[in-house]
PDB file of C-alpha atoms in Angstrom:
ATOM      1  CA  MET A   1      -7.639 -11.427  -1.614  1.00  0.00           C
ATOM      2  CA  ARG A   2      -4.327 -10.154  -2.555  1.00  0.00           C
ATOM      3  CA  MET A   3      -1.940  -8.989  -0.050  1.00  0.00           C
ATOM      4  CA  GLN A   4      -1.572  -5.140  -1.550  1.00  0.00           C
ATOM      5  CA  PRO A   5      -3.979  -4.743  -4.274  1.00  0.00           C
ATOM      6  CA  THR A   6      -3.080  -3.132  -7.072  1.00  0.00           C
ATOM      7  CA  PHE A   7      -4.920  -1.620 -10.039  1.00  0.00           C
ATOM      8  CA  CYS A   8      -3.419   0.689 -13.238  1.00  0.00           C
ATOM      9  CA  GLY A   9      -4.606   2.648 -16.315  1.00  0.00           C
ATOM     10  CA  GLU A  10      -3.391   5.452 -18.840  1.00  0.00           C
ATOM     11  CA  LEU A  11      -4.149   9.595 -19.537  1.00  0.00           C
ATOM     12  CA  ALA A  12      -3.779  10.984 -22.817  1.00  0.00           C
ATOM     13  CA  GLN A  13      -2.652  13.343 -21.492  1.00  0.00           C
ATOM     14  CA  PRO A  14       1.392  15.391 -21.556  1.00  0.00           C
ATOM     15  CA  TYR A  15       2.881  14.053 -18.603  1.00  0.00           C
ATOM     16  CA  ALA A  16       3.520  17.616 -16.689  1.00  0.00           C
ATOM     17  CA  ASP A  17       0.341  18.819 -17.245  1.00  0.00           C
ATOM     18  CA  ALA A  18      -1.791  15.469 -16.390  1.00  0.00           C
ATOM     19  CA  VAL A  19       0.680  15.679 -12.966  1.00  0.00           C
ATOM     20  CA  ALA A  20      -0.256  19.265 -12.523  1.00  0.00           C
ATOM     21  CA  LYS A  21      -3.655  19.014 -12.554  1.00  0.00           C
ATOM     22  CA  LEU A  22      -3.901  15.508 -10.649  1.00  0.00           C
ATOM     23  CA  ARG A  23      -1.907  17.824  -8.233  1.00  0.00           C
ATOM     24  CA  ALA A  24      -3.445  20.875  -8.254  1.00  0.00           C
ATOM     25  CA  ALA A  25      -6.701  17.941  -7.541  1.00  0.00           C
ATOM     26  CA  VAL A  26      -5.527  16.906  -4.442  1.00  0.00           C
ATOM     27  CA  ARG A  27      -5.551  19.667  -2.794  1.00  0.00           C
ATOM     28  CA  THR A  28      -9.074  21.091  -3.888  1.00  0.00           C
ATOM     29  CA  THR A  29     -10.719  21.626  -0.734  1.00  0.00           C
ATOM     30  CA  ASP A  30     -13.622  18.659  -1.403  1.00  0.00           C
ATOM     31  CA  LEU A  31     -10.847  16.052  -2.557  1.00  0.00           C
ATOM     32  CA  GLY A  32      -7.617  16.672  -1.030  1.00  0.00           C
ATOM     33  CA  GLU A  33      -8.902  16.162   2.780  1.00  0.00           C
ATOM     34  CA  HIS A  34      -6.666  13.718   3.592  1.00  0.00           C
ATOM     35  CA  ALA A  35      -4.259  13.545   0.844  1.00  0.00           C
ATOM     36  CA  ASP A  36      -1.437  14.498  -0.105  1.00  0.00           C
ATOM     37  CA  ALA A  37       0.208  14.741  -3.733  1.00  0.00           C
ATOM     38  CA  ALA A  38       4.013  15.316  -3.740  1.00  0.00           C
ATOM     39  CA  GLY A  39       5.613  14.971  -7.016  1.00  0.00           C
ATOM     40  CA  ALA A  40       4.586  11.942  -9.378  1.00  0.00           C
ATOM     41  CA  CYS A  41       3.096  10.797  -6.140  1.00  0.00           C
ATOM     42  CA  LEU A  42      -0.868  10.889  -4.421  1.00  0.00           C
ATOM     43  CA  ASP A  43      -1.434   9.212  -1.130  1.00  0.00           C
ATOM     44  CA  PHE A  44      -4.637   8.808  -0.107  1.00  0.00           C
ATOM     45  CA  ARG A  45      -5.514   7.649   4.088  1.00  0.00           C
ATOM     46  CA  VAL A  46      -9.072   7.419   5.630  1.00  0.00           C
ATOM     47  CA  ALA A  47     -10.107   9.462   8.065  1.00  0.00           C
ATOM     48  CA  PRO A  48      -8.566   9.593  11.591  1.00  0.00           C
ATOM     49  CA  ALA A  49     -11.921   9.227  13.016  1.00  0.00           C
ATOM     50  CA  GLU A  50     -12.516   5.970  10.518  1.00  0.00           C
ATOM     51  CA  CYS A  51      -9.048   5.042  11.125  1.00  0.00           C
ATOM     52  CA  ARG A  52      -8.248   1.218  12.583  1.00  0.00           C
ATOM     53  CA  VAL A  53      -5.422  -0.720  12.286  1.00  0.00           C
ATOM     54  CA  TRP A  54      -6.047  -2.546  10.020  1.00  0.00           C
ATOM     55  CA  SER A  55      -7.437   0.566   7.628  1.00  0.00           C
ATOM     56  CA  PRO A  56      -5.903   1.258   4.353  1.00  0.00           C
ATOM     57  CA  HIS A  57      -3.651   3.282   2.636  1.00  0.00           C
ATOM     58  CA  LEU A  58      -3.769   4.518  -1.350  1.00  0.00           C
ATOM     59  CA  SER A  59      -0.535   5.618  -3.231  1.00  0.00           C
ATOM     60  CA  VAL A  60      -0.493   6.260  -6.598  1.00  0.00           C
ATOM     61  CA  GLN A  61       2.605   6.741  -8.425  1.00  0.00           C
ATOM     62  CA  LEU A  62       2.415   8.793 -11.940  1.00  0.00           C
ATOM     63  CA  TYR A  63       4.792   7.413 -15.311  1.00  0.00           C
ATOM     64  CA  GLU A  64       5.341   9.234 -18.337  1.00  0.00           C
ATOM     65  CA  THR A  65       4.491   7.303 -20.879  1.00  0.00           C
ATOM     66  CA  PRO A  66       4.779   7.810 -25.081  1.00  0.00           C
ATOM     67  CA  GLY A  67       1.187   7.518 -25.007  1.00  0.00           C
ATOM     68  CA  GLY A  68       0.968  10.621 -22.337  1.00  0.00           C
ATOM     69  CA  VAL A  69       0.219   9.299 -18.282  1.00  0.00           C
ATOM     70  CA  GLU A  70       0.484   5.525 -17.357  1.00  0.00           C
ATOM     71  CA  TYR A  71      -1.003   5.594 -13.278  1.00  0.00           C
ATOM     72  CA  PHE A  72      -0.343   2.961 -10.864  1.00  0.00           C
ATOM     73  CA  GLY A  73      -2.046   2.349  -7.440  1.00  0.00           C
ATOM     74  CA  ARG A  74      -1.708  -0.385  -4.780  1.00  0.00           C
ATOM     75  CA  PHE A  75      -4.042  -0.718  -1.460  1.00  0.00           C
ATOM     76  CA  SER A  76      -1.525  -1.599   1.596  1.00  0.00           C
ATOM     77  CA  PRO A  77      -1.375  -0.936   5.342  1.00  0.00           C
ATOM     78  CA  ARG A  78      -0.572   2.565   6.596  1.00  0.00           C
ATOM     79  CA  PRO A  79       3.234   2.823   6.098  1.00  0.00           C
ATOM     80  CA  THR A  80       3.899   2.377  10.212  1.00  0.00           C
ATOM     81  CA  VAL A  81       1.497  -0.296   9.923  1.00  0.00           C
ATOM     82  CA  TRP A  82       3.763  -1.597   6.798  1.00  0.00           C
ATOM     83  CA  THR A  83       6.953  -1.735   8.717  1.00  0.00           C
ATOM     84  CA  PHE A  84       5.527  -3.474  12.169  1.00  0.00           C
ATOM     85  CA  VAL A  85       4.595  -6.115   9.778  1.00  0.00           C
ATOM     86  CA  MET A  86       7.993  -6.360   7.947  1.00  0.00           C
ATOM     87  CA  MET A  87       9.709  -6.133  10.762  1.00  0.00           C
ATOM     88  CA  VAL A  88       7.367  -9.051  12.065  1.00  0.00           C
ATOM     89  CA  TYR A  89       7.952 -11.433   8.802  1.00  0.00           C
ATOM     90  CA  PHE A  90      11.739 -10.607   8.544  1.00  0.00           C
ATOM     91  CA  GLY A  91      11.900 -11.925  12.384  1.00  0.00           C
ATOM     92  CA  ALA A  92       9.681 -15.032  11.861  1.00  0.00           C
ATOM     93  CA  ALA A  93      12.384 -15.402   8.338  1.00  0.00           C
ATOM     94  CA  THR A  94      15.602 -14.830  10.582  1.00  0.00           C
ATOM     95  CA  ALA A  95      13.481 -17.069  12.974  1.00  0.00           C
ATOM     96  CA  ILE A  96      13.599 -19.676  10.091  1.00  0.00           C
ATOM     97  CA  ILE A  97      16.919 -19.557   9.097  1.00  0.00           C
ATOM     98  CA  GLY A  98      18.380 -19.525  13.046  1.00  0.00           C
ATOM     99  CA  GLY A  99      16.600 -22.435  13.923  1.00  0.00           C
ATOM    100  CA  GLY A 100      17.268 -24.409  11.300  1.00  0.00           C
ATOM    101  CA  VAL A 101      21.603 -23.432  11.629  1.00  0.00           C
ATOM    102  CA  TYR A 102      21.633 -24.036  14.925  1.00  0.00           C
ATOM    103  CA  GLY A 103      19.559 -27.038  15.680  1.00  0.00           C
ATOM    104  CA  CYS A 104      21.503 -28.853  12.561  1.00  0.00           C
ATOM    105  CA  ALA A 105      24.211 -28.011  14.501  1.00  0.00           C
ATOM    106  CA  GLN A 106      23.217 -29.404  17.449  1.00  0.00           C
ATOM    107  CA  TRP A 107      22.170 -32.347  15.741  1.00  0.00           C
ATOM    108  CA  MET A 108      26.089 -32.537  14.125  1.00  0.00           C
ATOM    109  CA  LEU A 109      27.399 -32.868  17.689  1.00  0.00           C
ATOM    110  CA  GLY A 110      24.124 -35.723  18.977  1.00  0.00           C
ATOM    111  CA  VAL A 111      22.639 -32.877  21.176  1.00  0.00           C
ATOM    112  CA  ARG A 112      19.060 -33.085  20.833  1.00  0.00           C
ATOM    113  CA  PRO A 113      17.863 -30.609  18.089  1.00  0.00           C
ATOM    114  CA  TRP A 114      15.826 -28.289  20.370  1.00  0.00           C
ATOM    115  CA  GLY A 115      16.749 -25.404  17.796  1.00  0.00           C
ATOM    116  CA  LEU A 116      14.407 -26.943  15.115  1.00  0.00           C
ATOM    117  CA  ALA A 117      11.503 -25.513  17.097  1.00  0.00           C
ATOM    118  CA  ALA A 118      12.558 -22.326  15.331  1.00  0.00           C
ATOM    119  CA  ILE A 119      11.086 -23.674  11.743  1.00  0.00           C
ATOM    120  CA  PRO A 120       7.500 -24.132  12.372  1.00  0.00           C
ATOM    121  CA  ALA A 121       7.366 -21.650  14.910  1.00  0.00           C
ATOM    122  CA  GLY A 122       8.592 -18.776  12.560  1.00  0.00           C
ATOM    123  CA  ALA A 123       6.393 -20.722   9.469  1.00  0.00           C
ATOM    124  CA  LEU A 124       3.547 -20.412  11.869  1.00  0.00           C
ATOM    125  CA  THR A 125       3.590 -16.679  12.669  1.00  0.00           C
ATOM    126  CA  ILE A 126       4.238 -16.276   8.541  1.00  0.00           C
ATOM    127  CA  VAL A 127       1.169 -17.511   7.926  1.00  0.00           C
ATOM    128  CA  GLY A 128      -1.083 -16.020  11.687  1.00  0.00           C
ATOM    129  CA  LEU A 129       0.218 -12.536   9.941  1.00  0.00           C
ATOM    130  CA  TYR A 130      -0.836 -13.585   6.357  1.00  0.00           C
ATOM    131  CA  LEU A 131      -4.371 -15.098   7.719  1.00  0.00           C
ATOM    132  CA  VAL A 132      -4.566 -11.516  10.279  1.00  0.00           C
ATOM    133  CA  SER A 133      -3.081  -9.433   6.853  1.00  0.00           C
ATOM    134  CA  ALA A 134      -6.353 -11.510   4.814  1.00  0.00           C
ATOM    135  CA  THR A 135      -8.971 -10.411   7.964  1.00  0.00           C
ATOM    136  CA  GLY A 136      -8.315  -7.490   7.914  1.00  0.00           C
ATOM    137  CA  GLN A 137      -8.508  -6.421   4.163  1.00  0.00           C
ATOM    138  CA  ARG A 138     -11.645  -7.841   4.265  1.00  0.00           C
ATOM    139  CA  TRP A 139     -13.021  -5.679   7.171  1.00  0.00           C
ATOM    140  CA  SER A 140     -11.534  -2.854   5.493  1.00  0.00           C
ATOM    141  CA  SER A 141     -13.145  -3.717   1.717  1.00  0.00           C
ATOM    142  CA  HIS A 142     -15.030  -0.756   1.909  1.00  0.00           C
ATOM    143  CA  GLN A 143     -12.781   1.635   3.335  1.00  0.00           C
ATOM    144  CA  MET A 144     -10.433   0.110   0.549  1.00  0.00           C
ATOM    145  CA  ALA A 145     -13.402   1.022  -1.849  1.00  0.00           C
ATOM    146  CA  GLY A 146     -13.672   4.844  -0.545  1.00  0.00           C
ATOM    147  CA  LEU A 147      -9.881   5.409  -1.253  1.00  0.00           C
ATOM    148  CA  ARG A 148     -10.836   4.263  -4.897  1.00  0.00           C
ATOM    149  CA  GLU A 149     -13.457   6.124  -5.910  1.00  0.00           C
ATOM    150  CA  ARG A 150     -11.899   9.562  -4.172  1.00  0.00           C
ATOM    151  CA  PHE A 151      -9.181   9.124  -6.580  1.00  0.00           C
ATOM    152  CA  ASP A 152     -11.759   8.418  -9.218  1.00  0.00           C
ATOM    153  CA  ARG A 153     -13.041  11.432  -8.583  1.00  0.00           C
ATOM    154  CA  VAL A 154      -9.311  13.095  -8.711  1.00  0.00           C
ATOM    155  CA  LEU A 155      -9.562  11.777 -12.034  1.00  0.00           C
ATOM    156  CA  VAL A 156     -12.258  13.134 -13.139  1.00  0.00           C
ATOM    157  CA  HIS A 157     -11.472  16.412 -11.485  1.00  0.00           C
ATOM    158  CA  ALA A 158      -8.816  16.473 -13.130  1.00  0.00           C
ATOM    159  CA  VAL A 159      -9.578  15.996 -16.450  1.00  0.00           C
ATOM    160  CA  GLN A 160     -12.067  18.496 -16.669  1.00  0.00           C
ATOM    161  CA  ARG A 161     -10.233  21.414 -15.644  1.00  0.00           C
ATOM    162  CA  PRO A 162      -7.761  22.753 -18.735  1.00  0.00           C
ATOM    163  CA  ASP A 163      -7.658  25.741 -16.991  1.00  0.00           C
ATOM    164  CA  VAL A 164      -4.955  24.330 -14.805  1.00  0.00           C
ATOM    165  CA  ARG A 165      -1.296  24.905 -15.626  1.00  0.00           C
ATOM    166  CA  SER A 166       2.091  23.120 -15.394  1.00  0.00           C
ATOM    167  CA  GLU A 167       3.189  23.819 -12.667  1.00  0.00           C
ATOM    168  CA  ALA A 168       6.684  23.953 -14.877  1.00  0.00           C
ATOM    169  CA  SER A 169       5.450  27.151 -16.699  1.00  0.00           C
TER     170      SER A 169
END
């Protein structure tokens, strides 16, 4: 189990053509449900009926390379959940640092350093959040596999459609 699992690959097609074909493939009726394409980014979501707090989101970035196009996919929590997780991490880190500074000041003044209690509390929050994230990732592994399968179908659909032209044309 890795936090935000990733994958990458390459397409041996000109960048503009590959991006146009992938964007067109995402918009097709059978593949584009719960997916968006904007610029060089493809986003895949779990259907709302199957969506849980721990449901993943797949974001695929497309990069131009000398040989064609490289794609880089990352599974992560949905953006709203990810924002909350980062807020909790930031709060815990702030508690650790602030508690450490305040506790040390109390200790130097000869007062009972109760501020140091924020250090283990913040550390336990970070460890707890990691364990909750790993559990959610385990619970949603079938959804990650489904999102990856949808992206693979988009790739196959885009490569097999030579009639799609670049949007710049």
